[in-house]
């Protein structure tokens, strides 16, 4: 784990005062794009012929590495996702409240670093990548050919987080952490098509039912040291909110506390972290704070049906306050056939593939603080980001063995499949 760097002395007192306030929702209405974004138009189609790629968000770098989607994961190019950094920093330093939250994010969830990229998706035509930038509290579209901004959307509150893209690729849903809101944006223009309220600290978003529903999990407060189970009541309102993706009206609210208690696991946190649905969306597999494993939820029956506890690393401290943002395991994905589940054992420094039928795990593949898990372009491998070693690793679903590992930028987190032009090797500005 990297050593956290203290923020500049100027502003520390302000940041300390605001760190606790990061858990309190900001009373802000959904915002429209900034004036510059209001004039943005739908992106120009990419040149004929696209290639599939893996985008890797290097959170502390403010870059996104673009890799081959399968096999050796060879790096194709890199995109600077904060080309407007000077402008954003000037705005922050001229606004005491924004500066306080900026420094508060650095000191808490950022582990002493600024968070410049959390999540990213490419547009359907491969001409742009849309990125959520936590420390700048926004979502931006970046032209992959030039590296310049197409549009910018400031979220409500002071931090942006996980996103999801609709099955047709036309909309992105982004969590606004401090305002308890999810914004849904047109991916081409950055204009808001709707929004909905969630619990405290909205986190993961998933489109289901062919894009007709959006699931959001609110994880509550994860930045305090009140991690003993006795203090669980301080963690806030944690729930799954399911909404209609056209009207943005709530369809269902799922309180996993009730389901966990009924299942016999009153000891587990109800803060739902990363999730993975089966291909038919009948089962949901989800991780929760502080737990080295995952649970199975039957969607139609509305109940938890199975659990899987994975091995602990003897070298991992049992002091829960040392676990990053209340994570024990953070990252889960499913094979295209729905028969294997890949798990990132974040604080236990391994990744493993679990058989969905028997729930037996395969080899524990050593990985340095793996923070996310996704599926390779050919569907044969699970791909995990190793935030502790600045690398991305592929593990074969069939054998559970490592098949590739490549270096990337500083603190990789989200990894997403996307598309760029077939002849793309990086923004033109970066090649000059």
CSV table of C-alpha atoms in Angstrom, one decimal:
chain,number,residue,atom,x,y,z
A,1,UNK,CA,0.0,0.0,0.0
A,2,UNK,CA,1.3,3.4,-0.9
A,3,UNK,CA,2.3,5.9,1.8
A,4,UNK,CA,-0.3,8.7,2.1
A,5,UNK,CA,1.0,12.1,1.6
A,6,UNK,CA,-0.3,15.0,3.7
A,7,UNK,CA,-2.1,17.8,2.0
A,8,UNK,CA,-0.5,21.3,2.0
A,9,UNK,CA,-0.5,22.9,5.4
A,10,UNK,CA,-2.6,25.8,4.0
A,11,UNK,CA,-6.2,24.6,4.1
A,12,UNK,CA,-5.6,21.6,6.4
A,13,UNK,CA,-7.8,23.1,9.2
A,14,UNK,CA,-10.5,23.7,6.7
A,15,UNK,CA,-10.3,20.2,5.3
A,16,UNK,CA,-10.5,18.6,8.7
A,17,UNK,CA,-13.6,20.5,9.4
A,18,UNK,CA,-15.2,19.3,6.2
A,19,UNK,CA,-14.1,15.7,6.2
A,20,UNK,CA,-16.9,14.7,8.6
A,21,UNK,CA,-19.3,16.8,6.5
A,22,UNK,CA,-18.5,14.6,3.5
A,23,UNK,CA,-21.1,12.1,4.9
A,24,UNK,CA,-23.9,14.7,5.0
A,25,UNK,CA,-25.9,15.1,1.8
A,26,UNK,CA,-25.7,18.5,0.2
A,27,UNK,CA,-29.0,20.1,-0.4
A,28,UNK,CA,-28.5,20.7,-4.1
A,29,UNK,CA,-30.9,20.3,-6.9
A,30,UNK,CA,-29.7,18.4,-10.1
A,31,UNK,CA,-27.5,20.8,-12.1
A,32,UNK,CA,-27.3,21.4,-15.8
A,33,UNK,CA,-24.0,21.3,-17.7
A,34,UNK,CA,-21.8,24.3,-17.4
A,35,UNK,CA,-22.3,27.1,-20.0
A,36,UNK,CA,-19.6,25.6,-22.3
A,37,UNK,CA,-21.4,22.2,-22.2
A,38,UNK,CA,-24.7,23.7,-23.0
A,39,UNK,CA,-23.5,24.4,-26.5
A,40,UNK,CA,-22.1,20.9,-27.1
A,41,UNK,CA,-23.6,18.7,-29.8
A,42,UNK,CA,-23.6,15.0,-30.4
A,43,UNK,CA,-20.1,13.7,-31.1
A,44,UNK,CA,-19.0,13.4,-34.8
A,45,UNK,CA,-19.0,9.7,-35.8
A,46,UNK,CA,-15.6,8.0,-35.6
A,47,UNK,CA,-13.9,6.8,-38.8
A,48,UNK,CA,-15.3,3.7,-40.3
A,49,UNK,CA,-14.0,0.7,-38.4
A,50,UNK,CA,-13.8,0.4,-34.7
A,51,UNK,CA,-11.7,-1.8,-32.4
A,52,UNK,CA,-12.6,-3.0,-28.9
A,53,UNK,CA,-10.3,-2.0,-26.1
A,54,UNK,CA,-10.0,-1.9,-22.3
A,55,UNK,CA,-10.0,1.5,-20.6
A,56,UNK,CA,-8.1,1.5,-17.3
A,57,UNK,CA,-8.7,4.5,-15.1
A,58,UNK,CA,-5.6,5.5,-13.2
A,59,UNK,CA,-7.2,7.4,-10.4
A,60,UNK,CA,-4.2,9.2,-8.8
A,61,UNK,CA,-2.6,9.9,-12.2
A,62,UNK,CA,-5.5,11.5,-13.9
A,63,UNK,CA,-5.0,9.2,-17.0
A,64,UNK,CA,-6.7,6.3,-18.7
A,65,UNK,CA,-4.6,3.6,-20.3
A,66,UNK,CA,-6.1,1.9,-23.3
A,67,UNK,CA,-5.2,-1.8,-23.7
A,68,UNK,CA,-5.9,-4.6,-26.0
A,69,UNK,CA,-9.1,-6.2,-24.7
A,70,UNK,CA,-7.8,-9.8,-24.5
A,71,UNK,CA,-4.7,-11.9,-24.6
A,72,UNK,CA,-1.6,-10.0,-23.6
A,73,UNK,CA,-3.4,-6.8,-22.8
A,74,UNK,CA,-0.8,-4.8,-24.7
A,75,UNK,CA,-1.1,-1.1,-24.1
A,76,UNK,CA,-2.3,0.9,-27.2
A,77,UNK,CA,-2.2,4.4,-25.9
A,78,UNK,CA,-2.9,6.8,-23.0
A,79,UNK,CA,-5.4,9.6,-22.5
A,80,UNK,CA,-5.0,12.5,-20.1
A,81,UNK,CA,-8.4,12.8,-18.5
A,82,UNK,CA,-7.7,16.1,-16.8
A,83,UNK,CA,-6.6,18.4,-19.7
A,84,UNK,CA,-8.5,21.2,-17.9
A,85,UNK,CA,-6.7,20.7,-14.6
A,86,UNK,CA,-5.4,24.3,-14.3
A,87,UNK,CA,-8.8,25.8,-14.9
A,88,UNK,CA,-10.5,23.4,-12.4
A,89,UNK,CA,-7.8,24.0,-9.7
A,90,UNK,CA,-8.2,27.8,-10.1
A,91,UNK,CA,-12.0,27.5,-9.6
A,92,UNK,CA,-11.4,25.3,-6.5
A,93,UNK,CA,-8.9,27.6,-4.9
A,94,UNK,CA,-11.2,30.6,-5.4
A,95,UNK,CA,-14.1,28.9,-3.6
A,96,UNK,CA,-13.4,28.1,0.1
A,97,UNK,CA,-16.2,25.5,0.2
A,98,UNK,CA,-15.0,23.7,-2.9
A,99,UNK,CA,-11.4,23.8,-1.6
A,100,UNK,CA,-12.5,22.4,1.7
A,101,UNK,CA,-14.2,19.4,0.1
A,102,UNK,CA,-11.4,18.9,-2.4
A,103,UNK,CA,-8.9,18.6,0.5
A,104,UNK,CA,-11.3,16.6,2.5
A,105,UNK,CA,-11.5,14.0,-0.3
A,106,UNK,CA,-7.8,13.9,-0.6
A,107,UNK,CA,-7.4,13.2,3.2
A,108,UNK,CA,-10.1,10.6,3.4
A,109,UNK,CA,-11.3,8.5,0.5
A,110,UNK,CA,-8.2,9.6,-1.6
A,111,UNK,CA,-5.8,8.1,0.9
A,112,UNK,CA,-3.7,11.3,0.7
A,113,UNK,CA,-4.1,11.7,-3.1
A,114,UNK,CA,-6.4,13.5,-5.4
A,115,UNK,CA,-9.0,11.4,-7.2
A,116,UNK,CA,-9.0,12.3,-10.9
A,117,UNK,CA,-10.7,9.4,-12.5
A,118,UNK,CA,-13.2,7.0,-11.0
A,119,UNK,CA,-15.1,5.5,-13.9
A,120,UNK,CA,-15.2,5.7,-17.7
A,121,UNK,CA,-17.2,4.6,-20.8
A,122,UNK,CA,-16.7,5.2,-24.5
A,123,UNK,CA,-19.4,6.6,-26.8
A,124,UNK,CA,-21.0,4.2,-29.3
A,125,UNK,CA,-19.1,5.6,-32.2
A,126,UNK,CA,-15.8,5.4,-30.4
A,127,UNK,CA,-15.0,9.1,-30.7
A,128,UNK,CA,-15.0,10.0,-27.0
A,129,UNK,CA,-14.6,8.6,-23.5
A,130,UNK,CA,-16.8,9.8,-20.8
A,131,UNK,CA,-15.1,10.1,-17.4
A,132,UNK,CA,-16.3,10.7,-13.8
A,133,UNK,CA,-13.7,12.8,-11.8
A,134,UNK,CA,-14.4,12.6,-8.1
A,135,UNK,CA,-12.1,15.5,-6.9
A,136,UNK,CA,-13.5,17.8,-9.6
A,137,UNK,CA,-17.1,16.7,-8.8
A,138,UNK,CA,-17.9,16.3,-12.5
A,139,UNK,CA,-18.3,14.1,-15.6
A,140,UNK,CA,-16.5,15.0,-18.8
A,141,UNK,CA,-16.4,13.8,-22.4
A,142,UNK,CA,-13.0,13.7,-23.9
A,143,UNK,CA,-12.3,13.5,-27.6
A,144,UNK,CA,-10.0,10.5,-28.0
A,145,UNK,CA,-8.5,11.9,-31.2
A,146,UNK,CA,-7.5,15.3,-29.9
A,147,UNK,CA,-7.6,14.8,-26.1
A,148,UNK,CA,-9.8,17.9,-25.7
A,149,UNK,CA,-13.1,18.3,-23.8
A,150,UNK,CA,-16.4,17.9,-25.7
A,151,UNK,CA,-18.6,18.7,-22.6
A,152,UNK,CA,-18.5,18.9,-18.8
A,153,UNK,CA,-21.3,18.2,-16.3
A,154,UNK,CA,-20.8,19.3,-12.7
A,155,UNK,CA,-22.7,16.9,-10.4
A,156,UNK,CA,-24.8,18.1,-7.5
A,157,UNK,CA,-22.7,18.1,-4.3
A,158,UNK,CA,-19.0,17.8,-4.2
A,159,UNK,CA,-17.9,14.4,-5.5
A,160,UNK,CA,-18.7,12.1,-8.5
A,161,UNK,CA,-18.3,8.3,-8.3
A,162,UNK,CA,-19.3,5.1,-10.1
A,163,UNK,CA,-21.1,5.2,-13.4
A,164,UNK,CA,-23.1,2.8,-15.7
A,165,UNK,CA,-23.9,3.0,-19.4
A,166,UNK,CA,-27.2,1.9,-20.9
A,167,UNK,CA,-27.2,-1.2,-23.1
A,168,UNK,CA,-27.6,1.0,-26.2
A,169,UNK,CA,-24.7,3.2,-25.1
A,170,UNK,CA,-26.6,6.5,-25.3
A,171,UNK,CA,-26.9,7.3,-21.6
A,172,UNK,CA,-24.6,7.2,-18.5
A,173,UNK,CA,-25.8,7.2,-14.9
A,174,UNK,CA,-23.4,8.7,-12.4
A,175,UNK,CA,-23.5,8.7,-8.6
A,176,UNK,CA,-23.1,12.1,-6.9
A,177,UNK,CA,-21.7,10.9,-3.5
A,178,UNK,CA,-22.4,13.8,-1.2
A,179,UNK,CA,-25.9,14.7,-2.5
A,180,UNK,CA,-27.5,11.3,-2.4
A,181,UNK,CA,-28.3,11.7,-6.1
A,182,UNK,CA,-27.8,9.8,-9.4
A,183,UNK,CA,-27.7,11.9,-12.6
A,184,UNK,CA,-28.5,10.3,-15.9
A,185,UNK,CA,-26.8,12.1,-18.9
A,186,UNK,CA,-27.0,11.9,-22.7
A,187,UNK,CA,-23.6,10.5,-23.5
A,188,UNK,CA,-23.3,12.6,-26.7
A,189,UNK,CA,-24.2,16.0,-25.3
A,190,UNK,CA,-23.8,15.8,-21.5
A,191,UNK,CA,-27.3,17.1,-21.0
A,192,UNK,CA,-29.2,15.6,-18.0
A,193,UNK,CA,-32.1,13.4,-19.0
A,194,UNK,CA,-33.2,12.8,-15.5
A,195,UNK,CA,-32.1,12.1,-11.9
A,196,UNK,CA,-33.3,10.2,-8.8
A,197,UNK,CA,-32.6,10.2,-5.1
A,198,UNK,CA,-30.9,7.3,-3.3
A,199,UNK,CA,-29.6,6.6,0.2
A,200,UNK,CA,-26.4,8.0,1.7
A,201,UNK,CA,-23.3,7.9,-0.6
A,202,UNK,CA,-24.7,6.4,-3.8
A,203,UNK,CA,-22.1,4.0,-5.3
A,204,UNK,CA,-22.6,1.3,-7.9
A,205,UNK,CA,-25.0,1.7,-10.8
A,206,UNK,CA,-26.3,-1.1,-13.1
A,207,UNK,CA,-28.8,-1.0,-16.0
A,208,UNK,CA,-31.0,-4.1,-16.1
A,209,UNK,CA,-34.0,-5.4,-18.1
A,210,UNK,CA,-32.6,-4.3,-21.4
A,211,UNK,CA,-32.1,-0.8,-20.1
A,212,UNK,CA,-35.5,-0.4,-18.5
A,213,UNK,CA,-34.3,-0.3,-14.9
A,214,UNK,CA,-31.4,1.2,-13.0
A,215,UNK,CA,-30.1,-0.3,-9.8
A,216,UNK,CA,-28.2,1.9,-7.4
A,217,UNK,CA,-26.5,0.8,-4.2
A,218,UNK,CA,-25.9,3.4,-1.4
A,219,UNK,CA,-23.0,2.3,0.7
A,220,UNK,CA,-23.3,5.0,3.5
A,221,UNK,CA,-20.4,6.6,5.3
A,222,UNK,CA,-17.1,4.7,4.6
A,223,UNK,CA,-14.5,7.4,5.5
A,224,UNK,CA,-14.7,7.5,9.3
A,225,UNK,CA,-12.8,5.3,11.8
A,226,UNK,CA,-16.1,4.2,13.5
A,227,UNK,CA,-15.8,0.7,12.0
A,228,UNK,CA,-16.5,-1.4,15.0
A,229,UNK,CA,-19.9,-3.2,14.6
A,230,UNK,CA,-21.2,-1.2,17.6
A,231,UNK,CA,-20.9,2.0,15.6
A,232,UNK,CA,-22.7,0.6,12.5
A,233,UNK,CA,-25.7,3.0,13.1
A,234,UNK,CA,-23.4,5.9,12.3
A,235,UNK,CA,-22.9,4.7,8.7
A,236,UNK,CA,-26.1,6.2,7.4
A,237,UNK,CA,-29.0,5.1,5.1
A,238,UNK,CA,-27.8,2.1,3.0
A,239,UNK,CA,-30.1,0.6,0.5
A,240,UNK,CA,-30.6,-0.6,-3.1
A,241,UNK,CA,-32.8,1.7,-5.1
A,242,UNK,CA,-34.4,0.4,-8.3
A,243,UNK,CA,-35.9,3.0,-10.7
A,244,UNK,CA,-37.6,3.1,-14.0
A,245,UNK,CA,-35.0,4.2,-16.5
A,246,UNK,CA,-37.4,6.3,-18.5
A,247,UNK,CA,-39.4,8.1,-15.8
A,248,UNK,CA,-36.8,7.8,-13.0
A,249,UNK,CA,-39.5,6.9,-10.5
A,250,UNK,CA,-38.6,4.4,-7.8
A,251,UNK,CA,-39.8,0.9,-8.6
A,252,UNK,CA,-38.5,-0.8,-5.5
A,253,UNK,CA,-36.3,-0.2,-2.5
A,254,UNK,CA,-34.4,-3.2,-1.1
A,255,UNK,CA,-33.1,-3.0,2.5
A,256,UNK,CA,-30.4,-5.7,2.7
A,257,UNK,CA,-30.4,-5.3,6.5
A,258,UNK,CA,-33.7,-7.1,6.7
A,259,UNK,CA,-32.6,-9.8,4.2
A,260,UNK,CA,-29.3,-10.4,5.9
A,261,UNK,CA,-31.0,-10.7,9.3
A,262,UNK,CA,-33.5,-13.2,7.9
A,263,UNK,CA,-30.7,-15.1,6.3
A,264,UNK,CA,-28.9,-15.3,9.7
A,265,UNK,CA,-26.1,-12.9,9.1
A,266,UNK,CA,-26.9,-10.1,11.4
A,267,UNK,CA,-23.2,-9.6,11.9
A,268,UNK,CA,-22.6,-8.5,8.3
A,269,UNK,CA,-22.8,-4.9,7.1
A,270,UNK,CA,-25.6,-4.0,4.7
A,271,UNK,CA,-23.5,-1.7,2.7
A,272,UNK,CA,-23.6,-3.3,-0.8
A,273,UNK,CA,-20.4,-2.8,-2.7
A,274,UNK,CA,-19.7,-4.1,-6.3
A,275,UNK,CA,-22.3,-6.5,-7.8
A,276,UNK,CA,-22.7,-8.9,-10.6
A,277,UNK,CA,-25.9,-10.3,-12.1
A,278,UNK,CA,-26.3,-13.6,-13.8
A,279,UNK,CA,-26.9,-13.3,-17.6
A,280,UNK,CA,-30.6,-13.8,-17.1
A,281,UNK,CA,-30.6,-11.3,-14.2
A,282,UNK,CA,-32.3,-13.8,-11.9
A,283,UNK,CA,-29.5,-13.8,-9.3
A,284,UNK,CA,-27.5,-10.9,-7.9
A,285,UNK,CA,-24.1,-11.6,-6.4
A,286,UNK,CA,-22.9,-8.8,-4.1
A,287,UNK,CA,-20.1,-7.8,-1.8
A,288,UNK,CA,-20.6,-5.9,1.5
A,289,UNK,CA,-18.3,-3.8,3.6
A,290,UNK,CA,-15.8,-5.6,5.9
A,291,UNK,CA,-16.6,-9.1,4.5
A,292,UNK,CA,-14.1,-11.5,2.8
A,293,UNK,CA,-16.7,-13.0,0.5
A,294,UNK,CA,-20.0,-12.4,-1.2
A,295,UNK,CA,-23.7,-13.3,-1.1
A,296,UNK,CA,-26.3,-14.5,-3.6
A,297,UNK,CA,-29.7,-12.8,-3.8
A,298,UNK,CA,-32.7,-14.3,-5.7
A,299,UNK,CA,-34.3,-11.3,-7.4
A,300,UNK,CA,-37.8,-12.9,-7.9
A,301,UNK,CA,-38.0,-14.4,-4.4
A,302,UNK,CA,-36.5,-11.2,-2.9
A,303,UNK,CA,-34.2,-13.1,-0.5
A,304,UNK,CA,-30.6,-14.0,0.1
A,305,UNK,CA,-30.1,-17.7,-0.8
A,306,UNK,CA,-26.4,-18.4,-0.3
A,307,UNK,CA,-23.1,-17.0,0.9
A,308,UNK,CA,-19.5,-17.6,0.2
A,309,UNK,CA,-16.8,-16.8,2.7
A,310,UNK,CA,-13.4,-16.7,1.0
A,311,UNK,CA,-10.0,-17.3,2.7
A,312,UNK,CA,-8.3,-14.6,4.8
A,313,UNK,CA,-4.8,-13.6,4.2
A,314,UNK,CA,-2.9,-14.2,7.5
A,315,UNK,CA,-0.8,-11.1,6.7
A,316,UNK,CA,-3.9,-8.9,6.6
A,317,UNK,CA,-4.5,-6.9,9.7
A,318,UNK,CA,-7.8,-7.6,11.5
A,319,UNK,CA,-8.0,-3.9,12.5
A,320,UNK,CA,-11.0,-2.8,10.3
A,321,UNK,CA,-9.9,0.8,10.5
A,322,UNK,CA,-6.9,-0.1,8.3
A,323,UNK,CA,-9.1,-1.4,5.4
A,324,UNK,CA,-9.4,1.1,2.6
A,325,UNK,CA,-12.9,2.8,2.7
A,326,UNK,CA,-14.4,-0.1,4.7
A,327,UNK,CA,-13.5,-2.6,1.9
A,328,UNK,CA,-12.4,-6.1,2.6
A,329,UNK,CA,-13.1,-7.5,-0.9
A,330,UNK,CA,-14.0,-5.0,-3.6
A,331,UNK,CA,-14.6,-6.2,-7.2
A,332,UNK,CA,-16.7,-8.9,-8.7
A,333,UNK,CA,-17.6,-10.0,-12.2
A,334,UNK,CA,-19.2,-12.9,-13.9
A,335,UNK,CA,-18.2,-15.0,-16.9
A,336,UNK,CA,-20.4,-14.6,-20.0
A,337,UNK,CA,-21.8,-18.1,-19.5
A,338,UNK,CA,-22.7,-17.3,-16.0
A,339,UNK,CA,-20.9,-20.3,-14.5
A,340,UNK,CA,-17.9,-18.5,-12.9
A,341,UNK,CA,-17.6,-15.6,-10.5
A,342,UNK,CA,-14.3,-13.6,-10.3
A,343,UNK,CA,-13.6,-11.9,-7.0
A,344,UNK,CA,-11.0,-9.2,-6.2
A,345,UNK,CA,-9.8,-9.9,-2.6
A,346,UNK,CA,-8.7,-6.3,-2.1
A,347,UNK,CA,-7.3,-6.2,1.5
A,348,UNK,CA,-6.3,-9.9,1.3
A,349,UNK,CA,-4.1,-9.3,-1.8
A,350,UNK,CA,-5.4,-11.9,-4.1
A,351,UNK,CA,-8.0,-12.6,-6.8
A,352,UNK,CA,-9.8,-15.9,-7.4
A,353,UNK,CA,-12.4,-17.5,-9.7
A,354,UNK,CA,-15.3,-19.2,-7.9
A,355,UNK,CA,-17.5,-21.9,-9.5
A,356,UNK,CA,-21.1,-20.5,-9.3
A,357,UNK,CA,-22.7,-23.9,-8.9
A,358,UNK,CA,-20.5,-25.3,-6.1
A,359,UNK,CA,-19.2,-22.0,-4.8
A,360,UNK,CA,-15.7,-23.6,-4.6
A,361,UNK,CA,-12.9,-21.2,-5.2
A,362,UNK,CA,-10.0,-21.8,-7.5
A,363,UNK,CA,-6.3,-20.9,-7.0
A,364,UNK,CA,-5.7,-17.7,-5.0
A,365,UNK,CA,-3.8,-15.5,-7.5
A,366,UNK,CA,-1.5,-13.1,-5.7
A,367,UNK,CA,-2.5,-9.5,-6.5
A,368,UNK,CA,-1.6,-6.2,-4.8
A,369,UNK,CA,-4.7,-4.6,-3.5
A,370,UNK,CA,-6.9,-5.6,-6.4
A,371,UNK,CA,-9.7,-3.0,-6.7
A,372,UNK,CA,-12.0,-4.0,-9.5
A,373,UNK,CA,-12.9,-7.1,-11.7
A,374,UNK,CA,-14.3,-7.1,-15.2
A,375,UNK,CA,-14.4,-9.5,-18.2
A,376,UNK,CA,-12.0,-9.5,-21.1
A,377,UNK,CA,-13.2,-8.8,-24.6
A,378,UNK,CA,-13.2,-12.4,-25.7
A,379,UNK,CA,-15.0,-13.4,-22.5
A,380,UNK,CA,-12.3,-16.0,-21.5
A,381,UNK,CA,-10.7,-14.1,-18.7
A,382,UNK,CA,-11.4,-12.0,-15.6
A,383,UNK,CA,-9.4,-8.8,-15.6
A,384,UNK,CA,-8.5,-7.2,-12.2
A,385,UNK,CA,-6.8,-3.9,-11.5
A,386,UNK,CA,-4.0,-4.1,-9.0
A,387,UNK,CA,-4.0,-0.7,-7.4
A,388,UNK,CA,-1.1,-1.5,-5.1
A,389,UNK,CA,1.3,-2.5,-7.9
A,390,UNK,CA,-0.1,-0.2,-10.7
A,391,UNK,CA,-0.8,-3.1,-13.0
A,392,UNK,CA,-3.7,-5.0,-14.6
A,393,UNK,CA,-3.9,-8.8,-14.5
A,394,UNK,CA,-6.0,-11.3,-16.5
A,395,UNK,CA,-7.1,-14.6,-14.9
A,396,UNK,CA,-8.4,-17.4,-17.1
A,397,UNK,CA,-12.0,-18.3,-16.1
A,398,UNK,CA,-11.6,-22.0,-17.0
A,399,UNK,CA,-8.4,-22.7,-15.1
A,400,UNK,CA,-8.3,-19.9,-12.6
A,401,UNK,CA,-4.7,-19.2,-13.6
A,402,UNK,CA,-3.0,-15.9,-14.4
A,403,UNK,CA,-2.5,-15.5,-18.1
A,404,UNK,CA,-1.3,-11.9,-18.4
A,405,UNK,CA,-0.2,-8.8,-16.4
A,406,UNK,CA,0.8,-5.4,-17.7
A,407,UNK,CA,1.9,-2.1,-16.0
A,408,UNK,CA,-0.4,0.9,-16.1
A,409,UNK,CA,-0.6,4.3,-14.4
A,410,UNK,CA,-0.8,5.3,-10.7
A,411,UNK,CA,-3.6,3.5,-8.7
A,412,UNK,CA,-5.7,1.8,-11.4
A,413,UNK,CA,-9.3,1.2,-10.3
A,414,UNK,CA,-12.2,0.9,-12.8
A,415,UNK,CA,-11.6,-1.2,-15.9
A,416,UNK,CA,-14.2,-1.0,-18.7
A,417,UNK,CA,-14.5,-2.4,-22.2
A,418,UNK,CA,-15.0,0.2,-24.9
A,419,UNK,CA,-14.3,1.2,-28.5
A,420,UNK,CA,-12.0,3.5,-30.4
A,421,UNK,CA,-11.2,3.9,-34.1
A,422,UNK,CA,-9.3,1.0,-35.6
A,423,UNK,CA,-6.2,3.0,-36.3
A,424,UNK,CA,-6.2,4.9,-32.9
A,425,UNK,CA,-2.9,5.0,-31.0
A,426,UNK,CA,-3.5,8.0,-28.7
A,427,UNK,CA,-4.6,11.6,-28.9
A,428,UNK,CA,-2.9,13.7,-31.5
A,429,UNK,CA,-1.8,16.3,-28.9
A,430,UNK,CA,0.1,13.5,-27.1
A,431,UNK,CA,1.9,12.5,-30.3
A,432,UNK,CA,3.3,15.9,-31.2
